[in-house]
XYZ file of C-alpha atoms in Angstrom:
727
model
C 76.180 100.527 125.493
C 77.787 98.537 126.421
C 80.636 99.522 129.468
C 84.378 97.830 128.130
C 87.357 98.531 130.371
C 90.448 99.015 128.824
C 93.368 98.133 130.479
C 97.343 98.828 129.139
C 99.816 101.018 130.831
C 100.317 102.385 127.457
C 98.716 105.763 126.322
C 98.444 106.496 123.146
C 101.817 107.617 121.380
C 102.191 108.749 117.909
C 98.866 109.666 115.488
C 97.545 106.563 117.604
C 94.806 108.781 119.360
C 94.002 111.100 116.271
C 93.010 107.869 114.811
C 91.260 106.233 117.874
C 89.182 110.080 117.899
C 88.582 109.811 114.385
C 87.345 106.239 114.539
C 85.016 107.018 117.450
C 83.405 110.213 115.701
C 82.481 108.693 112.416
C 81.031 105.057 113.874
C 79.392 106.740 116.329
C 78.151 109.756 113.809
C 76.508 106.275 111.975
C 78.558 105.295 108.784
C 78.637 102.217 107.769
C 81.467 101.676 106.403
C 85.473 103.910 107.927
C 89.413 102.508 106.884
C 91.867 102.421 108.938
C 94.883 102.456 107.603
C 97.933 101.620 109.832
C 101.091 101.245 108.272
C 102.862 97.910 109.920
C 104.249 98.337 113.271
C 101.966 101.730 114.206
C 99.754 99.965 116.630
C 96.514 99.333 115.505
C 95.796 96.547 117.473
C 95.500 99.044 120.480
C 93.787 101.455 118.338
C 90.791 99.193 117.727
C 90.563 98.112 121.233
C 90.828 102.121 122.188
C 87.596 102.394 119.754
C 85.975 99.824 121.223
C 86.117 101.197 124.776
C 84.906 104.852 123.825
C 81.770 103.032 121.611
C 80.596 100.941 123.898
C 79.931 98.262 120.686
C 79.785 94.734 120.746
C 82.403 93.752 118.486
C 83.402 91.214 115.742
C 86.782 91.212 114.707
C 87.359 88.749 111.619
C 90.429 87.913 110.770
C 91.997 85.632 107.042
C 94.393 83.669 108.974
C 93.627 81.549 112.332
C 97.246 82.020 113.403
C 96.872 85.752 113.434
C 93.020 85.350 114.750
C 94.761 83.391 118.202
C 97.456 86.273 118.094
C 94.852 88.772 118.639
C 93.204 87.008 121.070
C 95.814 87.027 123.268
C 96.199 90.928 122.900
C 92.480 91.863 123.603
C 92.535 89.865 126.026
C 95.337 91.260 128.200
C 93.631 94.542 127.042
C 90.560 93.860 128.382
C 90.803 91.165 131.003
C 87.042 91.836 133.114
C 85.147 92.068 129.549
C 83.867 88.670 127.776
C 86.863 88.127 125.554
C 85.844 84.819 123.071
C 87.811 82.869 120.020
C 86.319 81.977 118.023
C 87.115 79.415 114.995
C 86.330 76.156 112.542
C 86.992 72.190 113.409
C 87.686 73.027 109.169
C 90.101 76.012 110.205
C 92.236 72.956 111.839
C 91.311 70.391 110.359
C 90.182 68.684 106.381
C 86.361 69.265 106.719
C 83.911 66.192 104.840
C 85.237 65.386 101.440
C 84.993 62.856 98.431
C 87.268 63.241 95.333
C 85.866 61.317 92.083
C 89.131 60.565 90.180
C 90.058 58.174 93.100
C 86.953 57.107 94.490
C 88.329 58.666 98.015
C 85.616 59.782 100.767
C 87.355 62.442 103.886
C 85.259 61.500 106.748
C 85.294 64.685 109.137
C 88.171 64.531 111.399
C 86.650 65.239 115.040
C 90.149 64.704 116.824
C 90.831 67.572 118.923
C 87.870 69.170 118.391
C 86.930 69.172 122.240
C 88.182 72.768 123.061
C 87.523 74.246 120.142
C 83.417 72.943 120.596
C 84.351 74.678 123.659
C 85.683 77.701 123.009
C 82.615 78.299 120.629
C 80.167 77.309 122.655
C 81.599 79.971 125.395
C 81.099 82.229 122.635
C 77.359 82.014 121.804
C 76.224 81.623 125.453
C 78.785 85.181 126.036
C 76.988 87.133 123.284
C 73.091 85.995 124.415
C 74.133 86.875 128.117
C 76.334 89.712 127.720
C 76.635 93.213 126.337
C 79.981 93.683 127.027
C 81.771 90.712 124.523
C 84.741 90.812 121.813
C 85.086 87.773 119.445
C 87.998 87.311 117.692
C 87.105 85.170 114.528
C 88.463 83.377 111.581
C 86.315 83.953 108.340
C 84.580 80.275 109.070
C 82.144 82.631 111.068
C 79.730 83.215 109.273
C 79.036 79.327 108.580
C 75.982 78.058 109.519
C 75.098 76.853 113.006
C 72.028 76.507 115.071
C 69.106 79.000 115.403
C 70.051 81.866 118.525
C 65.797 81.360 119.240
C 66.153 77.624 120.027
C 69.339 77.624 121.796
C 68.111 80.685 123.807
C 65.457 78.473 124.542
C 66.722 75.486 125.241
C 69.834 77.483 128.108
C 67.987 76.435 131.519
C 68.545 78.940 134.548
C 68.689 77.666 138.281
C 68.827 79.155 141.498
C 69.222 78.154 144.990
C 65.486 77.210 146.477
C 63.626 76.278 143.038
C 61.258 73.642 143.610
C 61.641 70.766 140.912
C 62.354 67.413 140.614
C 65.622 66.022 140.800
C 64.000 63.932 138.009
C 63.096 66.427 136.018
C 66.424 68.609 136.303
C 67.687 64.906 135.303
C 65.312 64.810 132.095
C 66.306 69.005 131.011
C 69.992 68.134 131.207
C 69.477 65.395 128.587
C 67.609 68.284 126.230
C 70.338 70.172 126.426
C 72.505 67.351 124.722
C 74.455 66.416 127.960
C 75.566 62.822 128.822
C 75.347 60.995 131.690
C 78.228 58.831 132.667
C 78.764 58.254 136.433
C 82.761 57.108 135.795
C 84.779 59.204 132.767
C 82.815 62.534 134.383
C 84.267 65.273 131.425
C 82.894 68.381 129.531
C 79.345 68.171 128.007
C 78.527 65.246 130.979
C 76.775 64.529 134.007
C 76.871 62.865 136.605
C 73.829 61.982 139.919
C 74.833 60.346 142.786
C 71.887 60.223 145.398
C 70.490 64.206 145.708
C 74.024 64.910 144.605
C 73.506 65.658 140.578
C 77.071 67.874 139.184
C 77.397 68.889 135.856
C 80.325 69.056 133.883
C 79.116 72.994 130.973
C 80.107 72.271 128.001
C 81.408 76.068 127.864
C 83.465 76.724 130.708
C 86.788 74.360 130.856
C 88.452 73.576 134.477
C 85.101 74.525 136.815
C 81.953 71.917 137.718
C 78.526 72.494 138.872
C 76.962 70.967 141.918
C 73.699 71.565 142.677
C 72.381 69.517 145.551
C 68.717 68.781 146.564
C 66.335 68.507 149.135
C 63.672 66.404 148.795
C 62.027 69.140 145.986
C 63.938 72.119 146.571
C 67.496 72.713 145.491
C 69.973 72.936 148.304
C 72.916 73.897 146.840
C 74.784 75.065 144.330
C 78.156 74.684 143.747
C 81.672 75.731 142.416
C 83.671 71.973 142.009
C 87.114 71.435 140.057
C 85.969 68.192 138.393
C 89.912 66.788 139.082
C 89.583 67.187 142.534
C 86.039 67.951 143.428
C 86.981 70.615 146.229
C 84.500 73.650 146.092
C 86.177 76.545 145.274
C 82.976 78.896 145.432
C 78.867 78.914 146.341
C 76.799 80.159 144.534
C 73.118 81.318 144.458
C 71.624 80.574 140.518
C 73.358 79.268 137.614
C 72.831 79.063 134.102
C 72.925 75.732 131.660
C 73.520 76.271 128.369
C 73.336 73.777 126.068
C 75.998 70.236 125.472
C 75.955 71.238 121.853
C 76.251 74.252 119.147
C 73.079 72.517 117.103
C 69.771 72.068 119.697
C 66.012 71.060 118.766
C 63.517 71.059 120.908
C 61.323 68.115 120.645
C 58.408 68.234 118.732
C 60.715 71.107 115.880
C 63.062 67.723 115.961
C 59.979 65.038 114.818
C 58.439 67.437 112.038
C 62.813 68.018 110.951
C 63.279 63.399 111.330
C 59.855 63.636 108.975
C 60.749 65.832 106.240
C 64.720 64.184 106.088
C 62.715 61.027 105.505
C 60.784 62.021 103.032
C 64.040 64.475 101.423
C 66.038 60.560 101.342
C 63.412 58.510 99.832
C 63.279 60.714 97.327
C 66.129 60.932 96.658
C 66.982 57.232 96.294
C 64.127 56.912 94.453
C 65.834 59.595 91.937
C 69.114 57.705 92.045
C 67.473 54.340 91.415
C 66.295 55.715 88.162
C 69.110 56.911 86.417
C 70.543 53.341 87.036
C 72.983 54.774 90.646
C 72.291 51.883 92.583
C 75.149 52.504 94.688
C 74.633 56.115 95.452
C 71.293 54.910 96.483
C 72.317 52.586 98.419
C 75.458 54.828 99.942
C 72.284 57.929 101.115
C 69.469 55.449 102.261
C 72.194 53.403 105.203
C 74.042 56.425 105.603
C 69.992 59.580 106.822
C 69.466 55.797 108.818
C 72.161 55.868 111.366
C 71.119 59.455 111.034
C 67.647 59.798 111.604
C 68.091 56.696 115.046
C 70.749 59.005 116.162
C 68.322 61.968 115.832
C 65.663 60.195 117.580
C 67.003 58.835 120.324
C 69.988 61.001 121.044
C 69.062 64.582 119.855
C 72.472 64.305 118.076
C 74.117 62.944 115.522
C 77.270 63.606 113.893
C 77.651 65.834 110.433
C 74.218 67.108 112.669
C 74.784 70.335 110.896
C 73.580 69.043 107.247
C 69.996 68.868 108.157
C 69.627 72.281 109.885
C 67.621 73.503 107.780
C 65.228 70.521 108.119
C 65.888 70.952 112.048
C 65.775 74.772 111.925
C 63.059 74.440 109.743
C 63.901 77.274 107.312
C 62.537 77.096 103.470
C 65.663 75.381 100.525
C 67.674 78.194 99.497
C 67.129 80.345 102.812
C 69.872 82.683 104.127
C 71.323 79.961 107.505
C 71.962 81.745 110.803
C 75.893 81.941 111.867
C 77.285 83.500 114.329
C 76.603 87.640 113.082
C 72.970 85.825 113.777
C 73.593 86.484 117.284
C 75.097 89.490 117.482
C 72.887 92.229 119.304
C 71.937 94.494 115.279
C 73.850 97.416 116.650
C 77.427 95.749 116.821
C 80.682 96.670 115.431
C 82.790 94.770 113.067
C 86.315 94.915 112.778
C 88.083 92.678 109.629
C 91.478 92.690 110.297
C 93.900 92.953 107.075
C 90.802 93.867 104.971
C 92.267 93.540 101.739
C 92.854 89.785 102.321
C 90.034 89.254 103.726
C 87.151 90.738 101.981
C 87.761 88.326 99.375
C 87.791 85.265 100.927
C 84.630 86.205 102.630
C 83.397 86.386 99.338
C 85.078 83.612 97.929
C 84.285 81.209 100.835
C 80.843 80.249 99.738
C 81.908 79.291 96.065
C 83.956 77.556 97.890
C 81.855 75.240 99.755
C 78.810 74.781 97.381
C 81.332 72.793 94.733
C 83.210 70.450 98.125
C 79.041 69.532 99.216
C 77.501 69.059 95.911
C 80.073 66.615 95.563
C 78.671 65.168 98.147
C 75.248 64.749 97.185
C 76.264 63.540 94.009
C 77.435 60.093 94.706
C 75.511 59.596 97.934
C 77.027 60.878 101.067
C 75.061 63.657 101.383
C 70.787 64.746 100.842
C 70.755 67.598 98.639
C 69.135 69.704 102.326
C 73.032 70.045 102.979
C 74.223 72.576 100.322
C 72.368 75.098 102.934
C 74.311 74.412 105.312
C 77.167 77.204 103.726
C 78.385 79.853 104.463
C 76.989 83.819 104.101
C 76.811 84.641 100.522
C 79.117 88.058 100.413
C 75.741 90.306 99.911
C 74.663 88.037 102.628
C 77.281 89.240 105.201
C 77.141 92.465 103.761
C 73.214 92.622 104.971
C 74.074 91.164 108.128
C 76.933 94.204 109.323
C 75.648 98.094 109.335
C 79.140 99.523 111.045
C 82.576 98.548 109.803
C 86.157 99.236 109.844
C 88.044 98.021 107.642
C 91.711 97.584 109.472
C 95.197 97.469 106.783
C 98.494 98.434 105.361
C 97.167 98.166 101.627
C 93.173 98.618 101.897
C 91.815 97.534 98.482
C 89.157 99.366 96.280
C 86.819 97.883 97.646
C 87.370 99.392 101.105
C 88.319 103.109 99.454
C 85.302 102.933 97.669
C 82.900 103.005 99.897
C 84.698 104.444 103.230
C 82.342 107.562 102.562
C 79.776 109.568 104.784
C 76.444 108.501 103.385
C 77.291 104.966 101.912
C 74.447 102.747 103.418
C 74.671 99.880 101.039
C 78.567 99.239 99.223
C 80.093 99.624 96.241
C 81.041 95.879 94.408
C 84.202 96.082 93.409
C 84.809 92.980 91.719
C 88.164 91.546 90.108
C 88.276 90.679 86.697
C 90.868 88.074 85.927
C 94.123 87.974 84.653
C 93.757 92.041 85.594
C 96.085 93.696 88.323
C 95.212 93.852 91.809
C 95.704 96.783 93.089
C 94.253 100.358 94.781
C 93.345 103.743 94.145
C 96.049 105.572 92.631
C 94.771 107.764 95.169
C 96.116 106.093 98.469
C 99.621 107.365 98.750
C 98.327 111.087 98.800
C 95.763 109.850 102.033
C 95.435 113.319 103.958
C 92.833 111.594 106.893
C 96.512 111.656 109.281
C 96.913 115.708 108.290
C 92.804 116.855 109.702
C 93.196 118.293 112.272
C 90.516 115.913 114.385
C 87.639 118.100 115.218
C 87.904 118.701 111.090
C 87.352 115.403 110.078
C 83.898 115.761 108.254
C 81.434 112.547 109.649
C 78.688 113.794 108.285
C 78.992 115.388 104.733
C 77.560 112.880 102.036
C 80.538 112.208 100.369
C 83.370 113.254 102.710
C 86.510 110.134 103.482
C 86.015 107.990 106.329
C 89.975 106.705 105.896
C 91.382 107.285 108.420
C 95.311 107.331 108.397
C 98.007 106.039 111.356
C 101.582 105.786 110.171
C 103.906 106.930 112.741
C 105.188 104.228 114.773
C 105.536 104.571 118.684
C 108.884 103.193 117.925
C 110.256 106.041 116.101
C 110.561 103.294 113.532
C 110.503 104.909 109.969
C 109.320 103.089 106.583
C 112.520 100.815 105.128
C 114.910 102.493 102.622
C 113.818 101.518 98.830
C 116.247 99.796 96.343
C 116.111 99.602 92.513
C 119.155 97.369 90.869
C 119.010 96.016 87.572
C 117.687 91.964 87.231
C 121.273 91.423 85.684
C 123.556 90.128 88.744
C 120.056 89.779 90.781
C 121.583 86.782 92.188
C 125.116 87.827 92.943
C 123.858 91.074 94.626
C 121.896 88.916 96.866
C 124.755 87.178 97.586
C 126.655 90.375 98.296
C 123.212 91.753 100.213
C 122.850 88.732 102.143
C 126.453 88.869 103.463
C 126.786 91.713 104.598
C 123.653 91.799 107.272
C 124.783 88.245 108.317
C 128.082 89.510 109.377
C 126.202 92.212 111.840
C 123.016 89.506 113.191
C 120.237 90.494 111.167
C 118.543 89.362 108.829
C 117.018 88.482 105.580
C 114.527 87.503 103.210
C 113.615 86.449 99.643
C 110.924 85.944 97.613
C 110.830 84.772 94.289
C 107.833 84.312 92.116
C 108.002 79.660 92.182
C 108.134 77.457 94.552
C 111.016 75.705 92.092
C 113.175 79.204 91.769
C 112.891 79.242 96.200
C 114.366 75.662 95.986
C 116.224 75.970 93.509
C 117.863 79.107 94.983
C 118.534 77.899 98.614
C 120.370 75.026 97.214
C 122.456 78.082 95.966
C 123.008 80.297 98.982
C 123.687 76.733 100.487
C 126.575 76.060 97.709
C 128.159 79.483 98.810
C 128.139 79.284 102.564
C 125.211 80.362 103.329
C 122.746 79.382 106.610
C 119.253 79.719 103.759
C 116.555 77.799 104.577
C 112.720 77.943 102.131
C 109.261 78.345 102.948
C 105.958 78.108 100.832
C 102.771 76.403 100.405
C 103.721 72.883 100.703
C 105.649 73.504 103.932
C 102.571 72.237 106.533
C 101.278 74.613 108.962
C 103.087 73.638 111.918
C 106.464 73.754 110.116
C 106.060 77.137 108.781
C 105.515 77.889 112.556
C 109.128 76.313 113.376
C 110.903 77.846 111.032
C 110.513 80.741 111.464
C 111.567 80.091 115.168
C 114.295 79.160 114.033
C 115.080 81.922 111.783
C 115.018 84.776 114.641
C 116.721 82.242 116.647
C 119.532 82.980 114.557
C 120.125 78.503 112.928
C 119.324 80.250 109.524
C 119.983 83.979 108.494
C 118.520 83.715 105.436
C 114.727 82.726 104.408
C 113.601 82.686 101.201
C 109.653 81.668 100.215
C 106.310 83.755 97.861
C 103.816 84.530 99.026
C 103.544 83.076 102.376
C 106.665 86.181 103.265
C 103.581 88.932 103.473
C 100.307 90.009 106.298
C 101.480 88.952 109.054
C 104.800 87.890 109.314
C 106.238 89.254 112.663
C 110.233 89.649 112.310
C 112.303 92.449 113.794
C 115.699 90.485 113.828
C 115.254 90.569 109.937
C 116.733 94.410 108.244
C 116.238 93.353 104.692
C 113.748 91.993 102.005
C 114.751 91.382 98.960
C 112.630 91.010 96.166
C 113.758 89.179 93.032
C 111.977 89.878 89.066
C 110.140 92.217 91.287
C 109.424 94.041 87.322
C 106.944 90.979 86.759
C 103.674 92.744 87.583
C 101.313 90.428 88.483
C 99.474 88.688 91.593
C 102.704 88.241 93.195
C 104.253 91.926 92.543
C 101.312 93.605 92.496
C 101.306 97.220 94.921
C 99.171 95.162 97.574
C 102.238 93.033 97.342
C 104.933 94.864 97.247
C 103.822 97.014 100.273
C 103.027 94.267 102.365
C 106.512 92.463 101.312
C 108.396 95.271 101.476
C 106.393 95.654 105.626
C 108.367 92.937 106.587
C 111.607 95.317 107.483
C 109.752 97.488 109.242
C 110.232 96.598 112.906
C 113.977 96.922 112.521
C 116.103 100.051 113.064
C 118.644 99.398 109.902
C 115.421 98.212 107.256
C 116.015 98.262 103.584
C 114.435 97.037 100.723
C 116.149 95.696 97.219
C 113.920 94.860 94.259
C 115.733 93.695 90.976
C 113.914 95.192 88.159
C 114.613 96.977 84.356
C 111.961 98.409 84.334
C 109.525 100.865 86.681
C 105.889 98.809 86.738
C 102.761 101.193 88.279
C 103.786 98.353 91.332
C 106.979 99.549 91.341
C 105.888 103.644 91.518
C 104.002 103.434 93.754
C 105.352 101.775 96.648
C 108.675 104.442 96.438
C 105.228 107.240 95.922
C 103.487 105.549 99.534
C 107.252 105.340 100.726
C 108.623 108.631 100.498
C 105.253 109.815 101.609
C 104.879 108.468 104.242
C 109.056 108.334 105.678
C 108.222 112.384 105.686
C 105.829 111.938 107.272
C 107.535 110.083 110.274
C 111.112 112.105 109.948
C 109.133 114.873 110.660
C 107.491 113.783 113.463
C 110.037 112.177 115.214
C 111.941 115.961 114.330
C 109.380 117.432 116.318
C 109.000 115.840 118.849
C 112.857 115.074 120.188
C 112.200 110.760 118.686
C 115.087 108.191 118.472
C 113.858 105.460 116.153
C 114.533 101.361 117.641
C 113.956 98.591 116.883
C 111.064 96.199 117.730
C 111.812 94.081 120.431
C 109.097 90.961 120.570
C 109.349 87.573 122.884
C 109.717 84.964 120.488
C 107.531 82.237 120.279
C 108.259 78.119 122.099
C 108.043 75.580 119.533
C 105.192 73.937 118.562
C 107.583 70.354 118.701
C 108.659 71.290 122.296
C 106.677 68.178 124.343
C 108.750 66.013 122.170
C 111.884 67.847 121.720
C 113.359 65.445 124.422
C 113.194 62.867 121.363
C 114.086 65.720 118.546
C 116.977 62.611 117.594
C 114.185 59.812 116.685
C 112.411 60.235 113.177
C 108.936 59.285 115.084
C 108.555 57.946 118.569
C 107.584 54.768 117.913
C 109.555 51.735 116.928
C 109.814 48.229 118.082
C 110.460 46.957 121.726
C 110.049 48.447 124.448
C 106.753 46.575 127.283
C 103.339 47.919 127.009
C 103.797 49.697 130.173
C 105.801 51.280 128.540
C 103.608 52.783 125.613
C 100.601 53.048 127.811
C 102.147 55.613 129.519
C 104.099 57.156 126.710
C 100.407 57.441 125.629
C 98.834 59.011 127.984
C 101.419 61.320 128.807
C 101.282 62.403 125.133
C 97.325 62.296 125.834
C 97.372 64.524 128.314
C 100.070 67.296 126.797
C 97.786 67.130 124.095
C 94.901 68.408 125.721
C 96.522 71.049 127.820
C 98.087 72.030 123.802
C 94.247 72.859 122.591
C 93.343 74.349 126.050
C 96.208 76.821 124.680
C 94.935 76.952 121.062
C 98.401 75.451 119.985
C 96.232 74.099 117.934
C 99.234 72.825 115.957
C 100.990 70.988 118.676
C 97.889 69.579 119.775
C 97.205 67.831 115.725
C 101.168 66.753 116.033
C 100.986 64.687 119.448
C 97.670 63.403 117.792
C 99.908 61.730 115.396
C 102.360 60.701 117.323
C 99.691 59.358 119.891
C 98.247 57.624 116.306
C 102.119 55.803 116.026
C 101.657 54.244 119.118
C 98.214 52.712 119.403
C 99.826 51.609 115.765
C 102.596 49.876 116.888
C 100.999 48.530 120.277
C 97.743 47.018 118.169
C 100.867 45.766 115.975
C 100.076 47.432 113.027
C 103.045 48.698 110.587
C 104.660 52.324 111.917
C 107.846 53.817 110.751
C 110.940 52.066 112.128
C 113.225 54.091 114.266
C 115.014 53.364 118.183
C 111.763 53.999 120.503
C 113.387 51.599 122.830
C 116.015 54.725 124.697
C 113.484 57.091 123.626
C 110.360 56.065 125.392
C 112.682 55.311 128.662
C 113.750 59.151 128.341
C 110.397 60.320 127.547
C 109.193 58.653 130.878
C 112.854 59.399 133.034
C 111.471 63.266 132.208
C 108.281 62.359 132.868
C 106.086 63.135 136.029
C 105.736 60.334 138.389
C 102.127 58.996 138.936
C 100.890 58.171 141.914
C 101.238 54.229 142.272
C 103.724 53.380 139.858
C 107.098 51.828 140.171
């Protein structure tokens, strides 16, 4: 059993204690499925952290949202400072994957910019899982996507120790086999340099630490850790293990066999295209394959090598790929955050990837074997996980039906097209919280393994639910908004369509309210900025659709208005209404106003659940003499903060200014881009990347958006740190 040490100044409060003990008992009893039904703001993350400490199992936490995953990563690192807490996301969580759009003849190459930090985090995760058992990995759903073989990765690891007999050239050869690149000038992560008997390596999984190996003849004389920037030695060690510099690493004999099979497949595909008269496709796949084969033969790697993973690992066609799950031991614990949204995402990843890859194959951009570089199918995912904890305020039927003692498989739940998304009618009355821990049955087949956590440490109650008629809903919304704005509180308003959200925003602005809208057409960076501005009070009312559901932590919001609440469907289902209502659960004056003429089943369920929970919460507060208080949370820094000095300009590029100035701005922006990626602020890094590209385009004389850059660059340089040697 792994040793996890939870570091927190707080003890479990409310009903966190009973939830922790029940989940721990269920997991230790060997049950496969269990559900934590935790209301918004009840401290579900803290509960799971305690469960991890008590069970001692390596843990994978999956989130359906990369932003939520980053938030969970930050929280778990604070909870477990002495353990390995890793962050695993895909490039595709932030960047456009490789794709081809036949209708417009558009080929989209995989964006490899700002991937260095993502790569480091992924390699760090893989290395930790192979060498430690006290590991917690926070991942997006992309963790079910294909990876290299864990056996090949483990075999490629290279341990060295002080006093080991080894020729320096052999040491360099091993580094090259692990896909490290020699560069004696530009020393970067994943590279090494040799100076006489001294070899310096920057391991691909380390952030700011290099390893210096000093030889005395054919013996390793000293191993030290140093700062790659200054060269200062920070520690002397006796031994270290070097891990591969890439996720896909293959032994030389396997690589030779794989190259032969790739060539054979390419020849067959070219012949097929030529037989069908598709000569462009034949030429395209021949050129692509020839280039990739030459790169793999000479370098052991090529861009997009994952598309050849079937040949590299020796798997038969259609066989299940290796994923991050294969790096975990058999007894690991899986925690699925916001399970009602994450489970469907896991089930849908394969079909989406298969459709994209099929187009690439049909038009000669990839070989058919690329289809085997894929996410897991849902049955494969379930087969590779033994113990799961579903965490949600609104668990779906899948979680509820499966969380019973004795269920070692799973009961599939397929939602029919056109039917309502929902949860069992018994959900409002799940009585897990009423059962004492010692009487919580974790061994009798058929008994529910659903644990309620509905008491908030802050004493906050579920928001009051008010139903008002549809007639005059806009006028009533305006009045409700004015009342909240006058006392400095914020409001969320949800509509059914993007057009309605935009029109309503214009109308509310026309009557003097400070309002903005947010929907899927607005990019991720801008969404974060909008939410930040709402919390800062730059405006008071946010109008949206489906984005105002899971994951929004807005303590300043005291009112949620749901327009057309009786239009039952995906946006007005039981799950949707409960999740949306939860956005008002962090304010002491929280209220939800539903505009409806018909009391739908979803509205009735929301009212029933809210009434049940408020009664329990009020009883607890009365017995424990607790006064409810609003949640207080730090406001996130702006993603645009690195370029705030230029906020009044539309772009950081324009005509005018010297080449030296432009180069200085680019250099400074590149530094900030790297720092942003290290801080997991990948949206901010992407913004900086785009601005760097604009500056480079200007320097090359290419057309760019016009603005007033000269003054703006001067402002930037004035605030930038002075470089040594610059005047």
